[in-house]
mmCIF file of C-alpha atoms in Angstrom:
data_model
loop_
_atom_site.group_PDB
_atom_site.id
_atom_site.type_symbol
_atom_site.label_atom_id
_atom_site.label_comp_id
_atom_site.label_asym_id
_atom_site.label_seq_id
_atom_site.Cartn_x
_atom_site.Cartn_y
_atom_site.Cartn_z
ATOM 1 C CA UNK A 1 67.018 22.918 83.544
ATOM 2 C CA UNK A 2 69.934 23.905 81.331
ATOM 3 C CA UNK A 3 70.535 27.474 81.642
ATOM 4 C CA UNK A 4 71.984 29.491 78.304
ATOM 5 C CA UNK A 5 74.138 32.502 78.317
ATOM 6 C CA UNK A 6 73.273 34.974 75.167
ATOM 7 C CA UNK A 7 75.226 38.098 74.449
ATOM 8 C CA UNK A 8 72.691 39.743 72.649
ATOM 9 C CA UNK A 9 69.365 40.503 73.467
ATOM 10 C CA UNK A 10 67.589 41.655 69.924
ATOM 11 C CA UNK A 11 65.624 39.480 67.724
ATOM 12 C CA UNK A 12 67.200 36.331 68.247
ATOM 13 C CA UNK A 13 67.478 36.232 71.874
ATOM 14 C CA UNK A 14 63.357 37.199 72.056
ATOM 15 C CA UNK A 15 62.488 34.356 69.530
ATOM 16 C CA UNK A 16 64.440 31.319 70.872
ATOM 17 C CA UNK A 17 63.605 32.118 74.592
ATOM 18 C CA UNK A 18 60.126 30.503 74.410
ATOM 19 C CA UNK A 19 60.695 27.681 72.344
ATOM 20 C CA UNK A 20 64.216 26.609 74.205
ATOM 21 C CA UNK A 21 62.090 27.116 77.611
ATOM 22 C CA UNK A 22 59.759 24.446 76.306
ATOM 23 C CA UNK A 23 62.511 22.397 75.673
ATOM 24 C CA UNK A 24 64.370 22.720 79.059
ATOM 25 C CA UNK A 25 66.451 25.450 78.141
ATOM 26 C CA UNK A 26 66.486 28.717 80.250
ATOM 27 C CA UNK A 27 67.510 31.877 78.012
ATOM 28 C CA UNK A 28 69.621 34.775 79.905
ATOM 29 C CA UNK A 29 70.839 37.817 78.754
ATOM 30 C CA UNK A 30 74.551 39.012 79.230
ATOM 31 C CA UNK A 31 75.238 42.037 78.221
ATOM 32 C CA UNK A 32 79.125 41.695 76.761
ATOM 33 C CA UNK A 33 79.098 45.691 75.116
ATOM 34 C CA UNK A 34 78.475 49.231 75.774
ATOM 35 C CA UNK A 35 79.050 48.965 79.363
ATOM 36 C CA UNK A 36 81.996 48.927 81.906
ATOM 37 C CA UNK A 37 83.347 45.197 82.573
ATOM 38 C CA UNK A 38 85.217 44.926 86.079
ATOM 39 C CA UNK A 39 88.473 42.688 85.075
ATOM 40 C CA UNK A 40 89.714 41.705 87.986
ATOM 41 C CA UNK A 41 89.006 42.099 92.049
ATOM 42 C CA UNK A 42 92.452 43.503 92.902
ATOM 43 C CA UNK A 43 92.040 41.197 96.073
ATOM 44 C CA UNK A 44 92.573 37.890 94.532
ATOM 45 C CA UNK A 45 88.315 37.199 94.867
ATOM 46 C CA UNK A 46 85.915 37.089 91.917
ATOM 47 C CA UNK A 47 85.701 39.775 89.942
ATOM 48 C CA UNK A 48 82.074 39.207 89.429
ATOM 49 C CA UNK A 49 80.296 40.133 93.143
ATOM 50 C CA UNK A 50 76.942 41.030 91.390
ATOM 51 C CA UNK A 51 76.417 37.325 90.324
ATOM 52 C CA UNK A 52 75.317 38.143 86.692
ATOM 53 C CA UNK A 53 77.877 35.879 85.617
ATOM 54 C CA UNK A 54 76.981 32.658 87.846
ATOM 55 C CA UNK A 55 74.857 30.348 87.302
ATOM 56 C CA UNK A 56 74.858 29.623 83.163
ATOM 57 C CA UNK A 57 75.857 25.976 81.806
ATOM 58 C CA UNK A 58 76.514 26.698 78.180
ATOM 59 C CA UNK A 59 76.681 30.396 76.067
ATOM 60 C CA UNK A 60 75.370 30.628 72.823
ATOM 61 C CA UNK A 61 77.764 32.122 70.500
ATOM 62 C CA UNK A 62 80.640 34.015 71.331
ATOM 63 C CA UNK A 63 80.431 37.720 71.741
ATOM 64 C CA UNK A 64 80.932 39.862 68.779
ATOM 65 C CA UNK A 65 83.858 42.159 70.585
ATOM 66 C CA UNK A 66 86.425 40.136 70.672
ATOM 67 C CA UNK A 67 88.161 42.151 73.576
ATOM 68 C CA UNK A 68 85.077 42.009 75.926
ATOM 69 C CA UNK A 69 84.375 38.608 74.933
ATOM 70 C CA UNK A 70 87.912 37.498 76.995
ATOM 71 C CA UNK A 71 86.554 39.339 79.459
ATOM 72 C CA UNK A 72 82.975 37.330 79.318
ATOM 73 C CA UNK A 73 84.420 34.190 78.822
ATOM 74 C CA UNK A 74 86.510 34.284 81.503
ATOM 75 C CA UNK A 75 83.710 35.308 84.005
ATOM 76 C CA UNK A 76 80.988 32.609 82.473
ATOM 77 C CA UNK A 77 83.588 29.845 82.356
ATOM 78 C CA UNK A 78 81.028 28.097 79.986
ATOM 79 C CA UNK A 79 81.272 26.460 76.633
ATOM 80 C CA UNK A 80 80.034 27.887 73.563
ATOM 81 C CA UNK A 81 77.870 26.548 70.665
ATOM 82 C CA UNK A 82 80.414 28.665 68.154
ATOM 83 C CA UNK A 83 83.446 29.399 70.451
ATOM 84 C CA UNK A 84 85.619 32.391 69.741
ATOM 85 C CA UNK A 85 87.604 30.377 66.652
ATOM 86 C CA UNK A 86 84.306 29.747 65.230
ATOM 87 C CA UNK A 87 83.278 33.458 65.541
ATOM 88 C CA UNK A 88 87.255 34.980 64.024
ATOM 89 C CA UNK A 89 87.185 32.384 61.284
ATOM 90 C CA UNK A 90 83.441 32.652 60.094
ATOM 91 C CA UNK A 91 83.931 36.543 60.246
ATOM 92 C CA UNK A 92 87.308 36.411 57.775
ATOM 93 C CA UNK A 93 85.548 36.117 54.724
ATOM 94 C CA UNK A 94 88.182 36.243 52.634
ATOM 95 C CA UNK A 95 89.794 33.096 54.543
ATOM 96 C CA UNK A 96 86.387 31.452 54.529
ATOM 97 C CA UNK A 97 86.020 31.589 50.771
ATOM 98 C CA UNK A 98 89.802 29.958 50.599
ATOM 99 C CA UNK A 99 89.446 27.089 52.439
ATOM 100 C CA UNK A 100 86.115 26.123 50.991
ATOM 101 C CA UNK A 101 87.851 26.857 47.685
ATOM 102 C CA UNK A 102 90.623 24.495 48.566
ATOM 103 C CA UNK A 103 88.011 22.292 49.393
ATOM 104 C CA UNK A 104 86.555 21.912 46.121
ATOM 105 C CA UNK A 105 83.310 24.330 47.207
ATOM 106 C CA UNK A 106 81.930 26.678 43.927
ATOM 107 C CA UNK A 107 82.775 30.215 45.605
ATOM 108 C CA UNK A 108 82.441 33.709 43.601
ATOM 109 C CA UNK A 109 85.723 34.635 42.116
ATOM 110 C CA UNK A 110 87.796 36.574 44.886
ATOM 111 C CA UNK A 111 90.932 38.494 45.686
ATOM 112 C CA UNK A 112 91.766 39.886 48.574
ATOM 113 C CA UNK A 113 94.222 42.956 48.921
ATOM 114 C CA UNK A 114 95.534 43.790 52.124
ATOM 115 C CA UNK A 115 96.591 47.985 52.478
ATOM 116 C CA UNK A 116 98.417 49.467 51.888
ATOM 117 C CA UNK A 117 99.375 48.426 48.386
ATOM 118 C CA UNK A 118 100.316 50.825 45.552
ATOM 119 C CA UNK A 119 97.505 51.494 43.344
ATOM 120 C CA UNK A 120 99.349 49.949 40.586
ATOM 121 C CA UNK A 121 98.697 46.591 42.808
ATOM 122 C CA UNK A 122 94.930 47.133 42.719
ATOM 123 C CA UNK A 123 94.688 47.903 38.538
ATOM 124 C CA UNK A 124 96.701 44.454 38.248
ATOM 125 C CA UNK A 125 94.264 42.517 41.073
ATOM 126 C CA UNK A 126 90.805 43.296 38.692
ATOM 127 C CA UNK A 127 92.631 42.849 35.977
ATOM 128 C CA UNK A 128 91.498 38.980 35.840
ATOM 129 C CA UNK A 129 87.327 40.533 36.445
ATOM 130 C CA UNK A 130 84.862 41.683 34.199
ATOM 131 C CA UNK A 131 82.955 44.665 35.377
ATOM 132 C CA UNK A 132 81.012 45.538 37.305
ATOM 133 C CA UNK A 133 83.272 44.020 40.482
ATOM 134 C CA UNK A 134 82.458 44.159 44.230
ATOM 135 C CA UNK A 135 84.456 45.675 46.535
ATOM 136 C CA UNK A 136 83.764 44.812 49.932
ATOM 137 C CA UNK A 137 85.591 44.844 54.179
ATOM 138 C CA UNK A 138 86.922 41.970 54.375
ATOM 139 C CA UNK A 139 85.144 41.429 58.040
ATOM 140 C CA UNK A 140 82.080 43.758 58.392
ATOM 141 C CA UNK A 141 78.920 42.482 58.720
ATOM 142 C CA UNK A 142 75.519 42.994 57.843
ATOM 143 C CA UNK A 143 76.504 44.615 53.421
ATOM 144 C CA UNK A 144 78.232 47.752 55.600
ATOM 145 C CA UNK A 145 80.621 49.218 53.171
ATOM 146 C CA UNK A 146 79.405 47.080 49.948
ATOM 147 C CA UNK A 147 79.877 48.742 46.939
ATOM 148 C CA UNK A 148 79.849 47.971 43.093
ATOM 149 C CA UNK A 149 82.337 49.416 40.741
ATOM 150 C CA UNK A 150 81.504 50.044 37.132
ATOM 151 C CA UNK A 151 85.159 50.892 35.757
ATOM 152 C CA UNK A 152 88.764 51.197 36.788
ATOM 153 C CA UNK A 153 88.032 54.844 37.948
ATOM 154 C CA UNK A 154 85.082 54.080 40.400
ATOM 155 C CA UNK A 155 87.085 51.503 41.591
ATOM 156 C CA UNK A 156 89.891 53.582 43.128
ATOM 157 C CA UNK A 157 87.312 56.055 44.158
ATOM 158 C CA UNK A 158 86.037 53.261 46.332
ATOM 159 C CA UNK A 159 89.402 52.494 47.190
ATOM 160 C CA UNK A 160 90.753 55.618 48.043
ATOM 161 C CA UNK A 161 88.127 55.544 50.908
ATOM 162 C CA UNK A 162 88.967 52.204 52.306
ATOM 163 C CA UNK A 163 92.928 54.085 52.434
ATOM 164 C CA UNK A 164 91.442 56.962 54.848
ATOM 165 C CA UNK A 165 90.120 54.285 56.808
ATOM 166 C CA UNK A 166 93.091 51.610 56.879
ATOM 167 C CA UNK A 167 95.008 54.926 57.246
ATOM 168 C CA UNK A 168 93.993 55.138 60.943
ATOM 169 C CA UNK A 169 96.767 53.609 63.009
ATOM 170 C CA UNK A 170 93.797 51.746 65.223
ATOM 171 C CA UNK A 171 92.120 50.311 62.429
ATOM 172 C CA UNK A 172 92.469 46.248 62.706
ATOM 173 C CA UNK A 173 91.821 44.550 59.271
ATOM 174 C CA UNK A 174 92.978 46.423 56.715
ATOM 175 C CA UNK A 175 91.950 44.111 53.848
ATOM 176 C CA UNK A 176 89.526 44.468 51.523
ATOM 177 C CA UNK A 177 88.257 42.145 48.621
ATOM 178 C CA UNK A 178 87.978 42.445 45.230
ATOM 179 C CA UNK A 179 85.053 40.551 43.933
ATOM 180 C CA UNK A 180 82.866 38.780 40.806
ATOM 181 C CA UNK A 181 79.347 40.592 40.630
ATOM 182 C CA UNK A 182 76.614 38.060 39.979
ATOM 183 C CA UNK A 183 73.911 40.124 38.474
ATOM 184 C CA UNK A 184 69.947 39.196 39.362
ATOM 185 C CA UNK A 185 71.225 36.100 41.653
ATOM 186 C CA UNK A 186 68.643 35.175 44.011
ATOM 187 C CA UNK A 187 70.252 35.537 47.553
ATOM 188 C CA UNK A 188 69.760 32.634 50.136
ATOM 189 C CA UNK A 189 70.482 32.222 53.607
ATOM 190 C CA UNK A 190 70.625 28.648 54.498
ATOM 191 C CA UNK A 191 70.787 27.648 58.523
ATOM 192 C CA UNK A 192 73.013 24.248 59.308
ATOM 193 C CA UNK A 193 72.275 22.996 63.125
ATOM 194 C CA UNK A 194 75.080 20.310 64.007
ATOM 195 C CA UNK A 195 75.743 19.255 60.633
ATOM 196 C CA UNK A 196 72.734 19.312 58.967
ATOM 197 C CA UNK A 197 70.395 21.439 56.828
ATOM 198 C CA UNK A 198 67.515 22.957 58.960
ATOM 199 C CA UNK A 199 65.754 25.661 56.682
ATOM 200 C CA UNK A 200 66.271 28.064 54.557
ATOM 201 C CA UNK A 201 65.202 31.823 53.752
ATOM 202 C CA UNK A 202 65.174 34.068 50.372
ATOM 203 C CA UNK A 203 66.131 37.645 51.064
ATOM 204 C CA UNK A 204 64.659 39.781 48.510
ATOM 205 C CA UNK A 205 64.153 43.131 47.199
ATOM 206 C CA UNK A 206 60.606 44.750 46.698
ATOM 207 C CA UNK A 207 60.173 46.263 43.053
ATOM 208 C CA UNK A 208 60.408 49.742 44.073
ATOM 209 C CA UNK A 209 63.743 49.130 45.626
ATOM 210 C CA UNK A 210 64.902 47.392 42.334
ATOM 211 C CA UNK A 211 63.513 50.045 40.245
ATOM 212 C CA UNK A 212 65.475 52.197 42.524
ATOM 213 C CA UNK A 213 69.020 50.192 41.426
ATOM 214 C CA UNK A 214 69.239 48.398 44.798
ATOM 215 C CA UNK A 215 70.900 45.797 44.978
ATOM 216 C CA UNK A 216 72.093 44.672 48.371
ATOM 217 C CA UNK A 217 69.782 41.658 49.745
ATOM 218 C CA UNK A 218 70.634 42.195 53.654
ATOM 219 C CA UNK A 219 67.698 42.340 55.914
ATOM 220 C CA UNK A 220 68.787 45.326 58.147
ATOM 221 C CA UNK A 221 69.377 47.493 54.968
ATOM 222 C CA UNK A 222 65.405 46.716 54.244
ATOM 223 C CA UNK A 223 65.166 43.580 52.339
ATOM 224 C CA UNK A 224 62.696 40.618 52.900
ATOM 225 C CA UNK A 225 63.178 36.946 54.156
ATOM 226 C CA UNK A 226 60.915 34.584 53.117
ATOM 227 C CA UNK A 227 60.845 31.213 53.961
ATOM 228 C CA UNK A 228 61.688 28.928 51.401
ATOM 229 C CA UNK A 229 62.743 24.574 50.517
ATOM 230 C CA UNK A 230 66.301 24.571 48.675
ATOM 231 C CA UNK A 231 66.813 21.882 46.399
ATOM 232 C CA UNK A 232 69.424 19.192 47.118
ATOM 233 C CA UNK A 233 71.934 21.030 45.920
ATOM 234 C CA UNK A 234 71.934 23.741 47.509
ATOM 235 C CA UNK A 235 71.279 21.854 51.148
ATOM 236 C CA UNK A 236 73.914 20.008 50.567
ATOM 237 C CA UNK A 237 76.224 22.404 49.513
ATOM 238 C CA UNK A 238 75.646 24.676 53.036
ATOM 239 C CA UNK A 239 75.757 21.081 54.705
ATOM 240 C CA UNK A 240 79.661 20.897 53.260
ATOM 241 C CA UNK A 241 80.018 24.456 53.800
ATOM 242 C CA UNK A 242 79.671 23.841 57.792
ATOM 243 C CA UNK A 243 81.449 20.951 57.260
ATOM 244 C CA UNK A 244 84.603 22.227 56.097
ATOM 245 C CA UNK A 245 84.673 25.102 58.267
ATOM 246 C CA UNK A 246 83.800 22.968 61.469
ATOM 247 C CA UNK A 247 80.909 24.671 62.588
ATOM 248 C CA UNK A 248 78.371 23.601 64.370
ATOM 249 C CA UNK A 249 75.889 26.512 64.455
ATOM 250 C CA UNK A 250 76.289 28.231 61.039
ATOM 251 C CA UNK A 251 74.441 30.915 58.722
ATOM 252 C CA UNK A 252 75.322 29.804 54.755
ATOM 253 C CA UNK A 253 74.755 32.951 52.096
ATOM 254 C CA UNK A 254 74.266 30.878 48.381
ATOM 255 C CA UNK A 255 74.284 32.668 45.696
ATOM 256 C CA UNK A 256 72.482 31.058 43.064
ATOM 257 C CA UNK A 257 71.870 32.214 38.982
ATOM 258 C CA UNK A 258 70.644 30.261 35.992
ATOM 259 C CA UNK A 259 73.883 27.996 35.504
ATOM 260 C CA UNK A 260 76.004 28.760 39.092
ATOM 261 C CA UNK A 261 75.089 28.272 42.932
ATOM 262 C CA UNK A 262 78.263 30.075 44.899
ATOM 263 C CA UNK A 263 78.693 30.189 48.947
ATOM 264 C CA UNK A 264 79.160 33.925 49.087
ATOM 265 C CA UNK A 265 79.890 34.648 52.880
ATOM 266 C CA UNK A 266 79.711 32.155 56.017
ATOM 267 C CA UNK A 267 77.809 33.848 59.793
ATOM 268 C CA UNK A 268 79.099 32.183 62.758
ATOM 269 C CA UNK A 269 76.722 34.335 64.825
ATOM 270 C CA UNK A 270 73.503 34.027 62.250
ATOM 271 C CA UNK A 271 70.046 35.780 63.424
ATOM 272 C CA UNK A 272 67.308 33.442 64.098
ATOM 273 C CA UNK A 273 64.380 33.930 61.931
ATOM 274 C CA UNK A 274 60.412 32.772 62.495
ATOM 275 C CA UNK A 275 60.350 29.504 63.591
ATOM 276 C CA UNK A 276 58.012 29.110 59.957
ATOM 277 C CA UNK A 277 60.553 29.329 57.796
ATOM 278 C CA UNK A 278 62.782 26.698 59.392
ATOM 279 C CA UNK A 279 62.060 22.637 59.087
ATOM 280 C CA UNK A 280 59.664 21.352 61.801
ATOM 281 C CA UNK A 281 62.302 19.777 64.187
ATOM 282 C CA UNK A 282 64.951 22.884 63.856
ATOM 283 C CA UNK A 283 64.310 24.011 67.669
ATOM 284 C CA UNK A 284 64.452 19.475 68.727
ATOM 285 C CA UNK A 285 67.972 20.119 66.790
ATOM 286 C CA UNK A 286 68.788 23.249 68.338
ATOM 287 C CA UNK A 287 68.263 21.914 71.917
ATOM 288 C CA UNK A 288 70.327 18.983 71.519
ATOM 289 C CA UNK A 289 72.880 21.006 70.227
ATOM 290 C CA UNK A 290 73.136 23.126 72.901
ATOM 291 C CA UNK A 291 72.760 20.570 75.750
ATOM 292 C CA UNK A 292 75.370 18.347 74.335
ATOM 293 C CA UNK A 293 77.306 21.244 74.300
ATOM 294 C CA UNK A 294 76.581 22.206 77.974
ATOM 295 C CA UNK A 295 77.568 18.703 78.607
ATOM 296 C CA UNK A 296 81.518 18.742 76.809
ATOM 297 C CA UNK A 297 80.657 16.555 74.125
#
């Protein structure tokens, strides 16, 4: 039996441990965050004398942290389905949208800025947008720090907090982007398992929370996934998406309106949803995936 090292244990890791098992795949938890980490044995032995480390064939997805991901790697000494360039380049988004723009791949309109500019820099930047614009991190996760702007002032408002931020010495990125706002597009999240399309979910709003002027469609800030069948278009698109970016494990956010389907954002590290709103075969695919990885190919 294959064992598989996972670096989180929240929904994912507790909804692909019973399927994988079935398929010959033993789940484990390592826990790459929020603890200590010994680095080295000062002796010239193996840092790892507990043994949590030994034992795995393969890890699923590099950790999130890159800094105590060097640490994990180097303990596990495993391959990864999405290595650590899979995991830097998915999370750039700005860089993601670029090369599948270079690629020929509809994308949102975009600009990045990178702080600190003069605000001069930023009133030039949306001057090619229509409002209302986006401004979003360039490499959070999960809609933290969305916001829409309305006009040139609310803008800079939105900006000036992104400069006490990027102000902090410590702070890494210090890029934001300036974005098209696509109003009532239906959000998708498309999975791609080694190439190819392998479900699909709709992440939606309830009425109240429209009525309310939400309009963020991530999960963890309270929206719904439903299960749903894209049409060849969009599969195909997400297909490309992966494609391009050379991933083999890979979350694809469409954006899709009456006349437009965009690929708004790219997760290298995508959640796993019910196994009912994937296609029949997605865990068959997943396996392979990982034990062809476990095996070098």
């Amino acid at each position: 039996m294959i064992r598989l090292a996972m670096t989180t244990d929240a929904e994912t890791f507790e909804r692909v441990r019973e399927p994988l098992g079935e398929r010959g795949i033993d789940v484990g938890h390592v826990r790459a965050k929020e603890r200590s980490l010994r680095v080295s044995g000062g002796d010239g032995g193996s840092a790892d004398a507990s043994g949590e480390f030994d034992g795995f064939d393969v890890g699923l997805v590099y950790p999130t942290r890159l800094m105590e991901g060097a640490v994990v790697d180097g303990r596990l000494d495993v391959p990864w389905v999405n290595g650590r360039d899979a995991v830097v380049m998915s999370r750039n988004k700005a860089g993601v949208l670029a090369a599948l723009d270079a690629a020929g791949l509809p994308t949102p309109r975009t600009t990045l800025v990178s702080n600190p500019v003069d605000e001069s820099v930023v009133v030039d930047a949306v001057g090619e947008f229509s409002y209302p614009v986006v401004v979003k991190p360039n490499s959070a996760t999960r809609g933290v720090g969305v916001a829409t702007a309305n006009d040139l002032d609310s803008l800079l408002g939105v900006v000036d907090y992104l400069n006490l931020i990027h102000d902090y010495r410590a702070t890494g990125d210090k890029s934001f982007l300036i974005q098209e706002f696509l109003p009532n597009a239906r959000d998708y999240r498309a999975m791609v398992v080694d190439g190819a399309h392998a479900g699909a979910v709709e992440r939606e709003l309830d009425d109240n929370a429209l009525a309310a002027g939400r309009w963020k469609h991530n999960v963890h800030r309270g929206a719904t996934a439903r299960g749903v069948e894209l049409d060849p278009e969009a599969r195909d698109l997400a297909e490309r998406a992966a494609e391009v970016l050379g991933i083999d494990y890979l979350g694809v956010d469409l954006l899709a309106t009456d006349d437009r389907l965009v690929v708004n954002e790219t997760n290298a590290r995508p959640t796993v949803d019910a196994a009912t709103k994937y296609e029949d075969d997605f865990y068959d695919r997943f396996a392979a995936l990982i034990r062809r990885t476990a095996g070098g190919e």
